[in-house]
Short mmCIF file of the C-alpha atoms (twelve columns), coordinates in Angstrom:
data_MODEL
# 
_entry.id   MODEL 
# 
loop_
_atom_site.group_PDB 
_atom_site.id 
_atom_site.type_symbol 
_atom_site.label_atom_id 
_atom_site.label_alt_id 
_atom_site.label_comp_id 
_atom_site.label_asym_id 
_atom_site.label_seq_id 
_atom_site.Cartn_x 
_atom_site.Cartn_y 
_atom_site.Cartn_z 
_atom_site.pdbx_PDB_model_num 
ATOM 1   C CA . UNK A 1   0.000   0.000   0.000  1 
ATOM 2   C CA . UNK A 2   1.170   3.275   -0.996 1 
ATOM 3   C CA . UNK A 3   0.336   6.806   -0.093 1 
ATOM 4   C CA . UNK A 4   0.990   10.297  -1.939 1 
ATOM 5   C CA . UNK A 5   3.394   12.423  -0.216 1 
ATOM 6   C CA . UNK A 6   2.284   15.599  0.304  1 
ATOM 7   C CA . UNK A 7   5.570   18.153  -0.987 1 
ATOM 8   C CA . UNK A 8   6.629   16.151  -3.997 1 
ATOM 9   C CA . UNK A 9   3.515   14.064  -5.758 1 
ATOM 10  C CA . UNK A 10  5.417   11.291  -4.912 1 
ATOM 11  C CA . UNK A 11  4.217   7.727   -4.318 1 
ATOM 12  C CA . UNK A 12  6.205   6.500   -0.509 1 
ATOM 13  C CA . UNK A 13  5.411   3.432   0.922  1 
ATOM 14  C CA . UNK A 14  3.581   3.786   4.122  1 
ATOM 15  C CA . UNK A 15  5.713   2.306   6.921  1 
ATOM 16  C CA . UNK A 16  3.275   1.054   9.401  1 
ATOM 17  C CA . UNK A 17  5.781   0.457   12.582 1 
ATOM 18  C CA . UNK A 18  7.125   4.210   12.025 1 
ATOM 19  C CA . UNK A 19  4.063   5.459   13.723 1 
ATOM 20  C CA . UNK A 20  4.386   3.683   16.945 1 
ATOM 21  C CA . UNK A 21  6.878   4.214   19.917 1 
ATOM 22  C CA . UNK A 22  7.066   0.224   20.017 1 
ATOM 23  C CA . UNK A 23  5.589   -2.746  18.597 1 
ATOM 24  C CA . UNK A 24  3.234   -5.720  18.881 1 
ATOM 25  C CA . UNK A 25  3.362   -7.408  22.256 1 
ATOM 26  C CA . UNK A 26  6.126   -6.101  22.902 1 
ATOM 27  C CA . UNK A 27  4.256   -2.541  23.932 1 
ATOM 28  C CA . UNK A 28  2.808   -4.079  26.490 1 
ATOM 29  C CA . UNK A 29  2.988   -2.210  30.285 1 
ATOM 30  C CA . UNK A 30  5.972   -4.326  31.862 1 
ATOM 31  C CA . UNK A 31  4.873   -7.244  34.201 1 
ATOM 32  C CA . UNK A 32  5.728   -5.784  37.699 1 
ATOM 33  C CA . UNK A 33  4.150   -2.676  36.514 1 
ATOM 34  C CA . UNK A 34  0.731   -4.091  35.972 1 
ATOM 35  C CA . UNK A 35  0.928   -6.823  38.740 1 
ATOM 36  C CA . UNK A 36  1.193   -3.224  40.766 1 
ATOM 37  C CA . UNK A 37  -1.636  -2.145  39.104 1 
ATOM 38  C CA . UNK A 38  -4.320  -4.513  39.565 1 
ATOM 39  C CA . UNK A 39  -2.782  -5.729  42.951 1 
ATOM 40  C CA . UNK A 40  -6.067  -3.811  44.676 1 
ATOM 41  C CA . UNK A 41  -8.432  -4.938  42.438 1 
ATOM 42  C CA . UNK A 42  -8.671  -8.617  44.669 1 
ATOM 43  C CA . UNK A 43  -9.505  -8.250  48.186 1 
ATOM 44  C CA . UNK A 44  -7.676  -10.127 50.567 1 
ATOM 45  C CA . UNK A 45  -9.217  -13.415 51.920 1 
ATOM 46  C CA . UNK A 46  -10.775 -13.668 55.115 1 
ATOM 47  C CA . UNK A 47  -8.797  -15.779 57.550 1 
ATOM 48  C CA . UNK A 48  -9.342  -19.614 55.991 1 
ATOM 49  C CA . UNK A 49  -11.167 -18.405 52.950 1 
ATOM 50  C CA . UNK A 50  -9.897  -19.575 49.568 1 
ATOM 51  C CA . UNK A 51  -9.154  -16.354 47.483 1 
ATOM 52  C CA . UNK A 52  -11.986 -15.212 44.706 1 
ATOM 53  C CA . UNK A 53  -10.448 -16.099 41.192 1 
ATOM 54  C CA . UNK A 54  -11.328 -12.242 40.503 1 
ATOM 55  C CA . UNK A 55  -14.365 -9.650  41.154 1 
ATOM 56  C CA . UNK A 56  -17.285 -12.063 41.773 1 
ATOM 57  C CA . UNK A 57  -20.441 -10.684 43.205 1 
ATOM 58  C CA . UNK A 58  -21.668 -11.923 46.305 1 
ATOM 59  C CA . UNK A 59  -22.275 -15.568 45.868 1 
ATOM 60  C CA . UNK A 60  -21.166 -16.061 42.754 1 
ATOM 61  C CA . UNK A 61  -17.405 -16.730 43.379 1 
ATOM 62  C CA . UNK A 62  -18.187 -19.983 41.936 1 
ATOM 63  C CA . UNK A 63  -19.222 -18.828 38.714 1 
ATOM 64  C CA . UNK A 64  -16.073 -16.954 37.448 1 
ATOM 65  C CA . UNK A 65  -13.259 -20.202 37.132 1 
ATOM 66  C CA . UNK A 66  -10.374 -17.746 36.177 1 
ATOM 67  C CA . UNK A 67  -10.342 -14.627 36.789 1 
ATOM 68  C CA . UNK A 68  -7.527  -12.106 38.177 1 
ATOM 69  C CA . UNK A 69  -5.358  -13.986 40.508 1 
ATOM 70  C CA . UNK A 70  -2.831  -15.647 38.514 1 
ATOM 71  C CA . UNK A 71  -2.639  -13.616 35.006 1 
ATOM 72  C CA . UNK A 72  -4.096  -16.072 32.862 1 
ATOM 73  C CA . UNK A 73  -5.239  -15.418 29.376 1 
ATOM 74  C CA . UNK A 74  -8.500  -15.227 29.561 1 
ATOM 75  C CA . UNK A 75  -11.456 -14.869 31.797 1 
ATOM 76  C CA . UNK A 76  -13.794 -17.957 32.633 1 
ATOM 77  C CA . UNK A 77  -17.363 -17.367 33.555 1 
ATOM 78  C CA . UNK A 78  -19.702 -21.164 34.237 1 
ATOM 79  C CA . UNK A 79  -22.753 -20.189 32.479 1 
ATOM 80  C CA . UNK A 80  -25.008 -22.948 34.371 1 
ATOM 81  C CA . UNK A 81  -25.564 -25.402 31.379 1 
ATOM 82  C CA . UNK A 82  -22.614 -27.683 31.284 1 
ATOM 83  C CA . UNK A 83  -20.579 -24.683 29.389 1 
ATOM 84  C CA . UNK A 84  -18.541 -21.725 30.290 1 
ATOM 85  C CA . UNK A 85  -17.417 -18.910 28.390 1 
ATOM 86  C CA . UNK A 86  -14.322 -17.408 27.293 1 
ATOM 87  C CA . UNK A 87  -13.298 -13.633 27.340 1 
ATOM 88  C CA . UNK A 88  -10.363 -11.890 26.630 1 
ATOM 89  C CA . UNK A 89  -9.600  -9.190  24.533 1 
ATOM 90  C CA . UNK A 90  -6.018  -7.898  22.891 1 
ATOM 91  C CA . UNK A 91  -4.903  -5.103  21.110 1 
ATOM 92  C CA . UNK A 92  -0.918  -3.354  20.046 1 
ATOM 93  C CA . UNK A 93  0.469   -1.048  17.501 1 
ATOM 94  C CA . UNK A 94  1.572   -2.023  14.151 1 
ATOM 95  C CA . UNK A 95  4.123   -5.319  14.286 1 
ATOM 96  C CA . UNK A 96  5.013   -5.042  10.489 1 
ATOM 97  C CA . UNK A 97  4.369   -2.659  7.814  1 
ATOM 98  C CA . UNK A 98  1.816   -4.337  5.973  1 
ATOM 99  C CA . UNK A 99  -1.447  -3.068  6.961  1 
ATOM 100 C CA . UNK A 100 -3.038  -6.742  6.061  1 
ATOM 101 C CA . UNK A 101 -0.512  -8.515  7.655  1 
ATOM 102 C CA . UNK A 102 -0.764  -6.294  10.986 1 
ATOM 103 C CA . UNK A 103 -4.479  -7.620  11.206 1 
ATOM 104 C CA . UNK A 104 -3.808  -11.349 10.534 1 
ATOM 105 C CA . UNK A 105 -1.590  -11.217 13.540 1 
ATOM 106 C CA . UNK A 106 -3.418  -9.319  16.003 1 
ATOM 107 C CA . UNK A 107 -6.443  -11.337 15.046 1 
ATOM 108 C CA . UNK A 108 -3.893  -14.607 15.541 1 
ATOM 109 C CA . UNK A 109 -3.125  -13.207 18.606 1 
ATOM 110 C CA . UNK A 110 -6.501  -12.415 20.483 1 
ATOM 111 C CA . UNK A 111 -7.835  -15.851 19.351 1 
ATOM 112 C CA . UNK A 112 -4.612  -17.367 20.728 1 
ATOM 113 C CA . UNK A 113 -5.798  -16.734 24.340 1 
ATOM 114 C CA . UNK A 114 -9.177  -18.686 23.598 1 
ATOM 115 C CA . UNK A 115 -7.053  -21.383 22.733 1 
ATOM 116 C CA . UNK A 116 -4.691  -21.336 25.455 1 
ATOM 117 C CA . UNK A 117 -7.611  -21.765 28.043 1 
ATOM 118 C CA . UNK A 118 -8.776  -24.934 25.948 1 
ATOM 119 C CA . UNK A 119 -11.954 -23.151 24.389 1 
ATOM 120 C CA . UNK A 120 -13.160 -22.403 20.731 1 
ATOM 121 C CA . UNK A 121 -13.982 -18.582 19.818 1 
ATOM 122 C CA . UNK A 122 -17.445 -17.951 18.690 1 
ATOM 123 C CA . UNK A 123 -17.443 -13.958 18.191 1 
ATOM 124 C CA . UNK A 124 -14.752 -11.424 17.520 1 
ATOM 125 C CA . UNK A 125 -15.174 -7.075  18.141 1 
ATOM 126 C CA . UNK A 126 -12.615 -4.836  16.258 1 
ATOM 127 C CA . UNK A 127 -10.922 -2.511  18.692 1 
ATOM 128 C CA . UNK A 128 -9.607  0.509   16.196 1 
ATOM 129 C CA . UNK A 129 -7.439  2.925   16.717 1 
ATOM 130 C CA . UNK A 130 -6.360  5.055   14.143 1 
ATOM 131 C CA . UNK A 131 -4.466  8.266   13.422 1 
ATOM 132 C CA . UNK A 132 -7.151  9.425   10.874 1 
ATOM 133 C CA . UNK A 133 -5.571  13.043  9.912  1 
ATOM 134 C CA . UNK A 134 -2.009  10.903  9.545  1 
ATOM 135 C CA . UNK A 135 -2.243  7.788   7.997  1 
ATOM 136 C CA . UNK A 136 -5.031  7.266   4.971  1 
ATOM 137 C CA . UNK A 137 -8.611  4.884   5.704  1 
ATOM 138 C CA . UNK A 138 -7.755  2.378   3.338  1 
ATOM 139 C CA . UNK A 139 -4.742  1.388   4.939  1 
ATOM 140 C CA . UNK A 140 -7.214  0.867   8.249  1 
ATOM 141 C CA . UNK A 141 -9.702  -1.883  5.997  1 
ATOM 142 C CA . UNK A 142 -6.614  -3.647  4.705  1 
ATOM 143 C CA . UNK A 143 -6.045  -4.118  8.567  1 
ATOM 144 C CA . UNK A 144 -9.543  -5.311  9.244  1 
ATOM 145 C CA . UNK A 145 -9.692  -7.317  6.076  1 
ATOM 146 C CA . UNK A 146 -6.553  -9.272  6.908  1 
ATOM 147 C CA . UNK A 147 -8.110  -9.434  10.712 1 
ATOM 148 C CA . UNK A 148 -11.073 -10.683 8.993  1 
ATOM 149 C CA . UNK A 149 -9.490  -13.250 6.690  1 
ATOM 150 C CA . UNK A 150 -7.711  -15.024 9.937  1 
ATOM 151 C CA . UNK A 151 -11.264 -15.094 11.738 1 
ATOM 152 C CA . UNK A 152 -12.884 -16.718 8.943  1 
ATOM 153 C CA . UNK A 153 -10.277 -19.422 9.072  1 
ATOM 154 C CA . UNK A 154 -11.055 -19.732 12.777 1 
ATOM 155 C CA . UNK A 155 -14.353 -20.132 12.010 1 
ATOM 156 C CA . UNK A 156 -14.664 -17.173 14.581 1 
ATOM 157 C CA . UNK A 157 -17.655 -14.561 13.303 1 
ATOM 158 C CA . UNK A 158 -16.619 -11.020 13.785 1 
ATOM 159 C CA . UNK A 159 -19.706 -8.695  14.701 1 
ATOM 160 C CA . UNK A 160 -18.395 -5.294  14.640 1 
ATOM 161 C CA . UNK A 161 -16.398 -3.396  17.511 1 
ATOM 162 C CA . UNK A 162 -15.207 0.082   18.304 1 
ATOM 163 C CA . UNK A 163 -12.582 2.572   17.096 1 
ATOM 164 C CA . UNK A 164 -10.903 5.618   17.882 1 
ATOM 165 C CA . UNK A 165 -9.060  8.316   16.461 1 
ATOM 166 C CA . UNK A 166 -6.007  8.275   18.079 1 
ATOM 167 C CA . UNK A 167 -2.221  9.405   18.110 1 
ATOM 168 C CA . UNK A 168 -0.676  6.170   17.393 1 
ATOM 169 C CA . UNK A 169 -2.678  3.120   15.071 1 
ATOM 170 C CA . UNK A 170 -3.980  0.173   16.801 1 
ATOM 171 C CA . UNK A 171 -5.539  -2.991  16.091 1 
ATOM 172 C CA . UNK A 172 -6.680  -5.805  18.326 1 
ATOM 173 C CA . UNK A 173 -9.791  -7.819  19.085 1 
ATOM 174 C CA . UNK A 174 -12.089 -8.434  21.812 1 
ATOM 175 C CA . UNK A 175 -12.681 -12.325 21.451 1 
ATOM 176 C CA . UNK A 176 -15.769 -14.850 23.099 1 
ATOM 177 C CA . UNK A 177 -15.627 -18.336 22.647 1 
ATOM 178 C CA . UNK A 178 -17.149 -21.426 25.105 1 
ATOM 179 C CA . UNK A 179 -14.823 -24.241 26.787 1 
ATOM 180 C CA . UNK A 180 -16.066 -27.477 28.695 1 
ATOM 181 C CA . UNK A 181 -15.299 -26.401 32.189 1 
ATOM 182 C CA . UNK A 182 -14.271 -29.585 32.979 1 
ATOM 183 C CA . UNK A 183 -11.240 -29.286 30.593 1 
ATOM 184 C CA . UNK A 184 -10.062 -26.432 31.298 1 
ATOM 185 C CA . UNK A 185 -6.770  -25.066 30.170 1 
ATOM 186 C CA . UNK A 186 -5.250  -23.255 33.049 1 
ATOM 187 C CA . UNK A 187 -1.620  -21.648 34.070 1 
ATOM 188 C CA . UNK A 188 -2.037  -22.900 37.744 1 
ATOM 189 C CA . UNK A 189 -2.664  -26.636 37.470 1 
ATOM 190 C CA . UNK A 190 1.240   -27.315 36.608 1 
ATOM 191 C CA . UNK A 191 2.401   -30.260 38.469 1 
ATOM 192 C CA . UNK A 192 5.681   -31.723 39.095 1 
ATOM 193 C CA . UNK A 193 7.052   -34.820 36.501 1 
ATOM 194 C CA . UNK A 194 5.147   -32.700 33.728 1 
ATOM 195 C CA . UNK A 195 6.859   -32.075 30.244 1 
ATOM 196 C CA . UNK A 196 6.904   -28.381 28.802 1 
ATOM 197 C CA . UNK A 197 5.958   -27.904 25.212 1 
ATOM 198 C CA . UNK A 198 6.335   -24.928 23.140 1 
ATOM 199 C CA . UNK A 199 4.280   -24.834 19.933 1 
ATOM 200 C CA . UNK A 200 5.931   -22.316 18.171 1 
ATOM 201 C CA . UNK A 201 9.921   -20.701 17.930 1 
ATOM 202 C CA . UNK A 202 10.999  -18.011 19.664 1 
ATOM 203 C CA . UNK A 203 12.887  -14.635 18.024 1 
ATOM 204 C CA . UNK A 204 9.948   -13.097 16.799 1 
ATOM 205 C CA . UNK A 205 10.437  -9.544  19.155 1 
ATOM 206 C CA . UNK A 206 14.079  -9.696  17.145 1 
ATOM 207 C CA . UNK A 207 13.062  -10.161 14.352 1 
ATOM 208 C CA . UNK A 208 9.915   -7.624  14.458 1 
ATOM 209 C CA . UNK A 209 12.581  -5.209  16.216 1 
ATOM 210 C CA . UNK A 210 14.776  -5.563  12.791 1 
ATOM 211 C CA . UNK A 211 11.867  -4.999  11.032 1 
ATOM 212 C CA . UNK A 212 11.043  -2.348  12.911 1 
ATOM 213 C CA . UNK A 213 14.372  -0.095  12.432 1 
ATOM 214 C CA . UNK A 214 15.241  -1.536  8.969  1 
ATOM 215 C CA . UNK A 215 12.725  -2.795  7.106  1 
ATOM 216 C CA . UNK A 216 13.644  -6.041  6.437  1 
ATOM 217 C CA . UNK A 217 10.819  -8.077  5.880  1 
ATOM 218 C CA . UNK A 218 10.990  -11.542 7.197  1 
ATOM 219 C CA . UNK A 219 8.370   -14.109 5.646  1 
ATOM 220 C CA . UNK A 220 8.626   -16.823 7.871  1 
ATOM 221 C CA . UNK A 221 8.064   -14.541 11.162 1 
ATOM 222 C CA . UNK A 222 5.136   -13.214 9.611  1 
ATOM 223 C CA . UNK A 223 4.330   -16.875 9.082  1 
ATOM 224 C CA . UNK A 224 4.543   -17.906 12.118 1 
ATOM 225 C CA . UNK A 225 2.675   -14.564 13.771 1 
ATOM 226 C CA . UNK A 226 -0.277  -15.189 11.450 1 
ATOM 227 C CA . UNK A 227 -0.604  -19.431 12.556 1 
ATOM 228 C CA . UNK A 228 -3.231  -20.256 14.798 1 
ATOM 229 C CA . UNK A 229 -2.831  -21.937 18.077 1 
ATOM 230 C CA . UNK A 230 -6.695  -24.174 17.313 1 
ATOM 231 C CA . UNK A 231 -4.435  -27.121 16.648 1 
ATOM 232 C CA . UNK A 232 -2.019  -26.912 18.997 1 
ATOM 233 C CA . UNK A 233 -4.767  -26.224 21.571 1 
ATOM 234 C CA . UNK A 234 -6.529  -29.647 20.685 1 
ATOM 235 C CA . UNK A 235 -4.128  -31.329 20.540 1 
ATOM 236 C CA . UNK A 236 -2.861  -30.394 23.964 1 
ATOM 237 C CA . UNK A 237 -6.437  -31.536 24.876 1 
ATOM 238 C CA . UNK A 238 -6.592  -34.632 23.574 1 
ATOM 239 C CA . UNK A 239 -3.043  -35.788 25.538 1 
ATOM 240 C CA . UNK A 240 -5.001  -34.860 28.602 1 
ATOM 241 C CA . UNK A 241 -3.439  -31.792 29.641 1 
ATOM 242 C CA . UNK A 242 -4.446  -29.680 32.113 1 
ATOM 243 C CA . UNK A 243 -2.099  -26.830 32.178 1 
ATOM 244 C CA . UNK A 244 -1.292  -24.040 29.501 1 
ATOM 245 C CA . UNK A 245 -0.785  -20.340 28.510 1 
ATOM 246 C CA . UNK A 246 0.624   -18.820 25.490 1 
ATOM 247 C CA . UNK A 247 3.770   -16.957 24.761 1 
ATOM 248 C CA . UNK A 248 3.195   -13.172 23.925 1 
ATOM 249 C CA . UNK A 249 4.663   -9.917  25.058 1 
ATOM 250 C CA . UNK A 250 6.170   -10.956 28.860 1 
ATOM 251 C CA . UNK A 251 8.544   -13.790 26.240 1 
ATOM 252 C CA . UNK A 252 8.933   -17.227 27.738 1 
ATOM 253 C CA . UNK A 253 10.536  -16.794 30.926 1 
ATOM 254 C CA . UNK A 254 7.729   -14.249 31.749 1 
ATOM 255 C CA . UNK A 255 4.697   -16.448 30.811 1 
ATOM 256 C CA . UNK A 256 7.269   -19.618 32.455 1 
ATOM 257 C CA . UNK A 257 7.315   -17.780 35.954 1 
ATOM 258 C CA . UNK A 258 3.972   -16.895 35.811 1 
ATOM 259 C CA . UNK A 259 2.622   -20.524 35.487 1 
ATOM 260 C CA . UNK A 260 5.451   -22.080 37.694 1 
ATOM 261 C CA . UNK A 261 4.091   -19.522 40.215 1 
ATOM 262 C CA . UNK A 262 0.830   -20.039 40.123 1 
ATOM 263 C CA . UNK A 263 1.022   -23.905 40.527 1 
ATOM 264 C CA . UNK A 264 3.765   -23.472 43.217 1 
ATOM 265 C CA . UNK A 265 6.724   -25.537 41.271 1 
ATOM 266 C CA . UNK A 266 10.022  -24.505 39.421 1 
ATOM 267 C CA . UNK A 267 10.187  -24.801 35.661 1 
ATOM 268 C CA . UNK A 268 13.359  -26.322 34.587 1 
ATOM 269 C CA . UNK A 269 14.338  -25.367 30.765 1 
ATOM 270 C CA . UNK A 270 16.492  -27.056 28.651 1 
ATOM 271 C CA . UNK A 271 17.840  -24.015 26.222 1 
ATOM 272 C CA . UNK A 272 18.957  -26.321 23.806 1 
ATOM 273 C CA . UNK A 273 16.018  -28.106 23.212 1 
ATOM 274 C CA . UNK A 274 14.478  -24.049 22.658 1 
ATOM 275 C CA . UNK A 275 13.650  -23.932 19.120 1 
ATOM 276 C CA . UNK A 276 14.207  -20.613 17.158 1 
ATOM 277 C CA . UNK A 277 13.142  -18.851 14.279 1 
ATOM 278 C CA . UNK A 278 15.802  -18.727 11.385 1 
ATOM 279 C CA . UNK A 279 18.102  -15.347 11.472 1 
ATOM 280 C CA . UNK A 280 16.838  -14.447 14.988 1 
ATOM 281 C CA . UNK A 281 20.270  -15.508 16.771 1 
ATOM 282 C CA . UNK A 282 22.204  -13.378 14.462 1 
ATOM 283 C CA . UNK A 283 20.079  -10.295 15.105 1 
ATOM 284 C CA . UNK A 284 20.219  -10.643 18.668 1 
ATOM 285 C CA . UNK A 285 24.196  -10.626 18.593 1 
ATOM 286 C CA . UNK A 286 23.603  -7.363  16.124 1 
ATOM 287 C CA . UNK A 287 21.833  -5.538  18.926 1 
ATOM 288 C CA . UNK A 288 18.337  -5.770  17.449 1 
ATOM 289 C CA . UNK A 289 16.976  -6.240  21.222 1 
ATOM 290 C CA . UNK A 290 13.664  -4.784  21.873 1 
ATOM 291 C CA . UNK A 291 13.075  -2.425  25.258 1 
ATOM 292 C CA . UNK A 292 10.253  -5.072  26.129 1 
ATOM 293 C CA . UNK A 293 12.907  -8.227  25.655 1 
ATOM 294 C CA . UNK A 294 15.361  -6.321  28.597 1 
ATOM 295 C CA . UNK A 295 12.361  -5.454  30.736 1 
ATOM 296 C CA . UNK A 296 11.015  -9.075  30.664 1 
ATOM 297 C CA . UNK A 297 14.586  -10.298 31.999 1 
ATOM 298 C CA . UNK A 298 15.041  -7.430  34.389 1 
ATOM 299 C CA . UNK A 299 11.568  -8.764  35.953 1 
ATOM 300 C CA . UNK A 300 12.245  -12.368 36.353 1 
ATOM 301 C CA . UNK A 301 15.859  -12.517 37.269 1 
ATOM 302 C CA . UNK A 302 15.471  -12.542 41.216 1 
ATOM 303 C CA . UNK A 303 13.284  -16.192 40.462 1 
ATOM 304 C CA . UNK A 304 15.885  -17.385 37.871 1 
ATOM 305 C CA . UNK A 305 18.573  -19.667 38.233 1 
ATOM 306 C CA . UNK A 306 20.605  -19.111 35.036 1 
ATOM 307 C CA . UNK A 307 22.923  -21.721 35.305 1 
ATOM 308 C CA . UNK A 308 25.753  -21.189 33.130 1 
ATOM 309 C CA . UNK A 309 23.553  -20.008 30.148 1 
ATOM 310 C CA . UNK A 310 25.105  -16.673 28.773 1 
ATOM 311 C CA . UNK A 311 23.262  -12.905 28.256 1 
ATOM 312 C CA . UNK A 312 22.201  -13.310 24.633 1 
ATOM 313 C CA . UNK A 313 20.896  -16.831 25.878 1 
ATOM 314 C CA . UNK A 314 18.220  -15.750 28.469 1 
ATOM 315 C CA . UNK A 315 17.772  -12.470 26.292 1 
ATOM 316 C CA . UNK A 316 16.327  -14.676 23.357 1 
ATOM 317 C CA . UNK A 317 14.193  -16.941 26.175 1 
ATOM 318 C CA . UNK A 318 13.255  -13.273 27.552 1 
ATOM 319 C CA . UNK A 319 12.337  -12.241 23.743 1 
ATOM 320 C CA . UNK A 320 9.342   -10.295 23.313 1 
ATOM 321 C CA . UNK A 321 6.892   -12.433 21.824 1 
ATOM 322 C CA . UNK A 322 3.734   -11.263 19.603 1 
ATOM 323 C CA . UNK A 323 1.391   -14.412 18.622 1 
ATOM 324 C CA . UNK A 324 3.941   -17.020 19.981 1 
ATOM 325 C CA . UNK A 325 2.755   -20.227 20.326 1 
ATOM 326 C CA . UNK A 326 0.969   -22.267 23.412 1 
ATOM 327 C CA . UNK A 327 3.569   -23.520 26.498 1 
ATOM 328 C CA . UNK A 328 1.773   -26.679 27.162 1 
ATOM 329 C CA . UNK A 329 2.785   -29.034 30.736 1 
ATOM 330 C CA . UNK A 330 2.313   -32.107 28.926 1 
ATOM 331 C CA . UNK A 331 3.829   -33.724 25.676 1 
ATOM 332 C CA . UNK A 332 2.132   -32.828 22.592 1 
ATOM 333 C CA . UNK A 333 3.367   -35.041 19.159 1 
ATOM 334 C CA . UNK A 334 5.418   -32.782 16.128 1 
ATOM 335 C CA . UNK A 335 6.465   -30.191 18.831 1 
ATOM 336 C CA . UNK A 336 9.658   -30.368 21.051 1 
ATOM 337 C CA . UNK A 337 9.701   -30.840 24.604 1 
ATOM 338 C CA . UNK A 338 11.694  -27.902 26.180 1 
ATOM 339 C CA . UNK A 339 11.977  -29.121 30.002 1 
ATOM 340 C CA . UNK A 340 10.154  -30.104 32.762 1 
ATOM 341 C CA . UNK A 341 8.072   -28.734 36.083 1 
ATOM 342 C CA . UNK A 342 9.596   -29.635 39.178 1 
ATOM 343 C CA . UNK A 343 8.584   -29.793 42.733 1 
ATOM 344 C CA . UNK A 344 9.184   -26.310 44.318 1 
ATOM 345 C CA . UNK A 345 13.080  -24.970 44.836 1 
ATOM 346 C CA . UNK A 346 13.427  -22.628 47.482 1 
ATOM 347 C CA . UNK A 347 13.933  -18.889 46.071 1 
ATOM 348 C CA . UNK A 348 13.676  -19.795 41.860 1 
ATOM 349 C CA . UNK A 349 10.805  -20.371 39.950 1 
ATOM 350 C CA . UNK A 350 12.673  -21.032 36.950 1 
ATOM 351 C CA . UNK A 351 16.040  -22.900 36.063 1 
ATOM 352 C CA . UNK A 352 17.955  -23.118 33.279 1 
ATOM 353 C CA . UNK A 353 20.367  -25.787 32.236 1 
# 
């Protein structure tokens, strides 16, 4: 897509990622800043009361399954018929130039946490934000096209949404699906002797970050961004797993804490067995390290037991993330096992060897 610059006549190609301070996931408000955040949205337990999984009303804590508590990826209300539903909704600036390709992945993205909690999506909003005196309309319905196109193949309707004018363009989705609430995908039912899966390479946030400063375009990032996780998520499913989350913005250590947290074990990762996207380890070592990636590694290194792994090592496990796949505790066939959960070790959630 091209646009007519204003001095010359001239046709420029619109650089999508120019407009935004960062990019994809990795824009998201660091971890320990919004665990700060919504730290007063729970109220304490009362003495021998099992904490709300979020703001229930009165008497009907045991309607919402997932809520607040842990950081999962989506919210879980039971609806009283043998069902539940899913919630979640996701939105970031531009993660490549191509307006189309933009929406493919944020719609990838949004569905992904339907998936991660085991569910199906049923309905997708468009949440729109666009700088509409900057950046020319057409360029925002090739985003909600290629949004569009990635539903369809979801089998996800979209029914409209909401949009903005504002300073910087973004795209996301609010997304409702149903799950069995008796097969529930959760990031606090990790326990030890469990494989850990990961569904999809890491270096995306170095690549996107290359992207971002050259404009390089790499195909098989894009790829990857635009996949689904509905396989991956039914798959995990059908091996009887219990325990999953996806790995966006926070990278995998972040998401890795978080779930080793919440089911009160250590994650040990084998950094070998890590699989990564082709070119990402060479753009790492050339310094194309997003804000996000440091911020991510910064957050979990008092719970981290780095072994001898080196800086660029847990700086690509730290990587930024922006529709990465599902980290599954359980084996799941055509995708490598990348470690194990643990019982609990004193002072580390996470260990790397």
């Amino acid at each position: 897509m091209k646009t007519v610059g204003p001095a010359t006549g001239s046709a420029a190609p619109v650089r999508l990622t120019s407009y935004a301070r960062g990019g994809g996931c990795a824009c998201k408000i660091p971890p320990g800043e919004l665990e700060a955040m919504v730290a007063g949205l729970l109220p304490p337990p009362s003495p021998g009361q099992t904490p709300s999984p979020g703001q229930a009303l009165d008497g009907d804590e045991d309607r919402l399954l997932v809520g607040l508590d842990d950081g999962d990826d989506a919210a879980v209300v039971r609806t009283g018929d043998g069902t539940a539903v899913v919630s979640t909704a996701d939105f970031f600036t531009p993660v490549v130039d191509d307006a189309r390709d933009w929406g493919r992945i944020a719609a990838a993205n949004a569905l992904s946490d339907v998936y991660a909690m085991g569910g199906r999506p049923l309905v997708g909003l468009n949440l729109l934000g666009w700088p509409r005196d900057v950046l020319p309309a057409e360029l925002a319905a090739e985003v909600l096209a290629g949004a569009l196109d990635v539903a369809r193949a979801a089998g996800c309707l979209v029914g409209g949404g909401h949009s903005i004018d504002s300073p910087e363009p973004l795209y996301g989705m609010a997304v409702t699906g149903l799950v069995d609430p008796d097969r529930l995908l959760r990031n606090d039912a990790g326990r030890p002797g469990v494989p850990l899966t990961l569904t999809k390479p890491l270096g995306i946030g170095i690549l996107n970050n290359r992207h971002k400063r050259t404009g390089e375009v790499f195909a098989h990032a894009v790829a990857v961004m635009a996949a689904l996780n509905d396989k991956a998520s039914a798959a995990a499913l059908e091996a009887g797993a219990v325990c999953a989350t996806d790995v966006t913005g926070f990278g995998l250590l972040g998401h890795l804490h978080k779930l080793a947290r919440a089911s009160r074990v250590t994650a040990v990762v084998d950094a070998a067995a890590v699989p990564v996207l082709d070119g990402a380890r060479e753009s790492l070592r050339a310094g194309y390290v997003s804000g996000g990636t440091r911020r991510n590694l910064d957050w979990v290194r008092p719970h981290l037991d780095a072994g001898r792994a080196s800086e660029d090592q847990l700086q690509l496990l730290a990587d930024a993330q922006t529709s990465g796949g599902l980290l599954v505790a359980g084996e799941i066939p055509g995708h490598p096992v990348i470690g194990e959960l643990v019982p609990a070790v004193a002072g580390a959630t996470l260990v790397i060897r």
